[in-house]
Amino acid sequence: MAATACASQSLAQSIARPAGVRATQQDWVFVPVIIQSAGSLTVPGVLALRDKSALVGENLVAVWYANPGAPGVDWPAKSWTSQDQWEAIKWTKQQFAIGDQYDFLWPTADPQSAGSLTEVPQDYFKGLLDNDPFAALLTTPDGEAMVSLLTAIGYKSATINVDKDGPCSTKIILSALADTTAFAVSVRPPKDQVGAMYESLVPLACVQVVQPAPPPPPPPPAVVPGTTTPLPGAPVNPVNPWKPGPRPDRHVPGCSTATTCCYGRQIFWFYTVVGWFGLTYVQYCESEVTWTCPAPPTVPPAPCPPIPTCPAPLGPYMPPQPPGPVPCGFDYY
């Protein structure tokens, strides 16, 4: 499922998805959308989603920034009145034909909403919707301070540092993020090279205005032996779930017996790491779960079929057996 896009750079058809490289700025996460096809990669825009634990009143919680495709130009933006972040996500998915298999990459804690119509976003500028009665005041010297005050008291507005004029505006930070993301996805270099590129594109003066995300919550008490990685399970943990991998289920001769056939399923556990200036990486641990099916009832015994003859168990998965820990630290760009 998830690693398909990161396993190959030569794609026969266009694939759109949220990138695994994004930026965290205070309580906002900026997720670039990438479109890959054979020999090309574009970043049409960035979806910013707010950490709703910091929400006050009717604050805006999602902003779409469209890539103007030219350096030194502001990124036109849109936002939604709904505080259901899946409205913004669904609109973005529809615009670029992003598949449901990438839903785990959107940084929201909102439950996925089933809905009829998707809310159409409105034009947004520097913290306010264009049709807001206070929008005309944004051009005054006190415009930014006014938006900060409105957001703090729960108004339908947003205080986002890249919206502010200066060396850390959308035309600088989002352009740097888009170029860094394209580099990471196209070249797949080590993470430190990705960070070095981002650092080279962001003015040092901007470092003071960005706060990295707080550390992730500790894993649940039950962990894979030899690690601090939570056990995979069903239903999945909504914060850091295990997901099936793209590799087909396989026969595992080592745990088959005369009466059972053993099968294995590739699984991944995704998490995020925040680096310099809030550059955030999605990474994963890789493991495998196994289960058994009855062996073919033939005389003499027939070999186990290469694909499972019974479904994987619906209950909690069992962790891999010791001795080794689960490998982690793989980058998902």
Phi, psi and omega in degrees: 000281192286323186279358180303316184290333182264000181271342184215142177260347180261104185251133183286336181222166181290134177231127176249140180197161170288141182281156175272002172249125181212182181232143177249125180230105185053242183258025177239141173244129183255115186250110176291144170262133179242147174237117181250137169215175183303114175082004180214155177212130178232157176239094185287344180174183184225131175260121178260128180237135183270145170291112187284354174292341178263008186291143174231124174056235186260022182310147172290144186235001180207138178221133174258125177252119181272132180288119181286347178075015179217140181290149175075018182241139177297151179266112178298146189228159175223156178215174185237146175281333179292143175264007171276109185293343177290340173297315178293319181293315181298319179298316180297317178300319181292322182297325188240012178055050178273129184284158179296338183294347179259011183300331182294344183275349179279125185278074177226146175263000179294141172294143183293126186265136173273135183210165176274272182271145177267134180297133176275129183288160177252156176300142187226144180212116172051042172108348183228153171289148184299331181270009180289141180297339179269357187302325182296338182279353183295337181275357179276162180301332182262014184301313182295319179295323179295317179297318179300318180293315180300317180296319183296331181264007173094020180284164179282075183209177180216139175252106184232127187300325182290345177285344185275149178292153178128191185286356183241028183279178181303322184296338179261303189289313182289327175295318177297318179295317180297315180294321179293319179296316179299320177297314183297314184288322183285317188263330184054054179278174173301154185301326182293330176288325176296314179297323180295322178294314179300317180298324181289340184262347184255126178301139181300331180298340183281342186301327184291339186260003181244133176246127179295159180295151175296158180299151180294156179295153180295154180292162176300163183302322182281119184232161175295135181307131178085005182220178169254021182275128180300148174298141170292153181194170177224128002292153187288155173292122185290346181272308180227073187282151165283141180233145173297142177274177183281343183290135179298151174304144186229156174284135180244097185301328187298334181248012174276153178233187180294335184245354182227153173244129186260139180229152181236147178233128178291136178224152178232149172239119185262144177209172181239151176232132181257127181249211185299136176056030176080005177298126190242135183242137169272127177235171181211155168260148180239136178209192181211140173249151182233155174208168183240150174237157177298141178289156179303131183277065181242157176232120355292166182303137178268156176298154177295138176299149182289339177243154185299144176258000176216155184287159174295150181298146180274344180283188181301135176292153173265146180286162173300152180285150170302166027267340193265155173285166178284130179293132179228179176090012177280136182275135172248096180274000000 
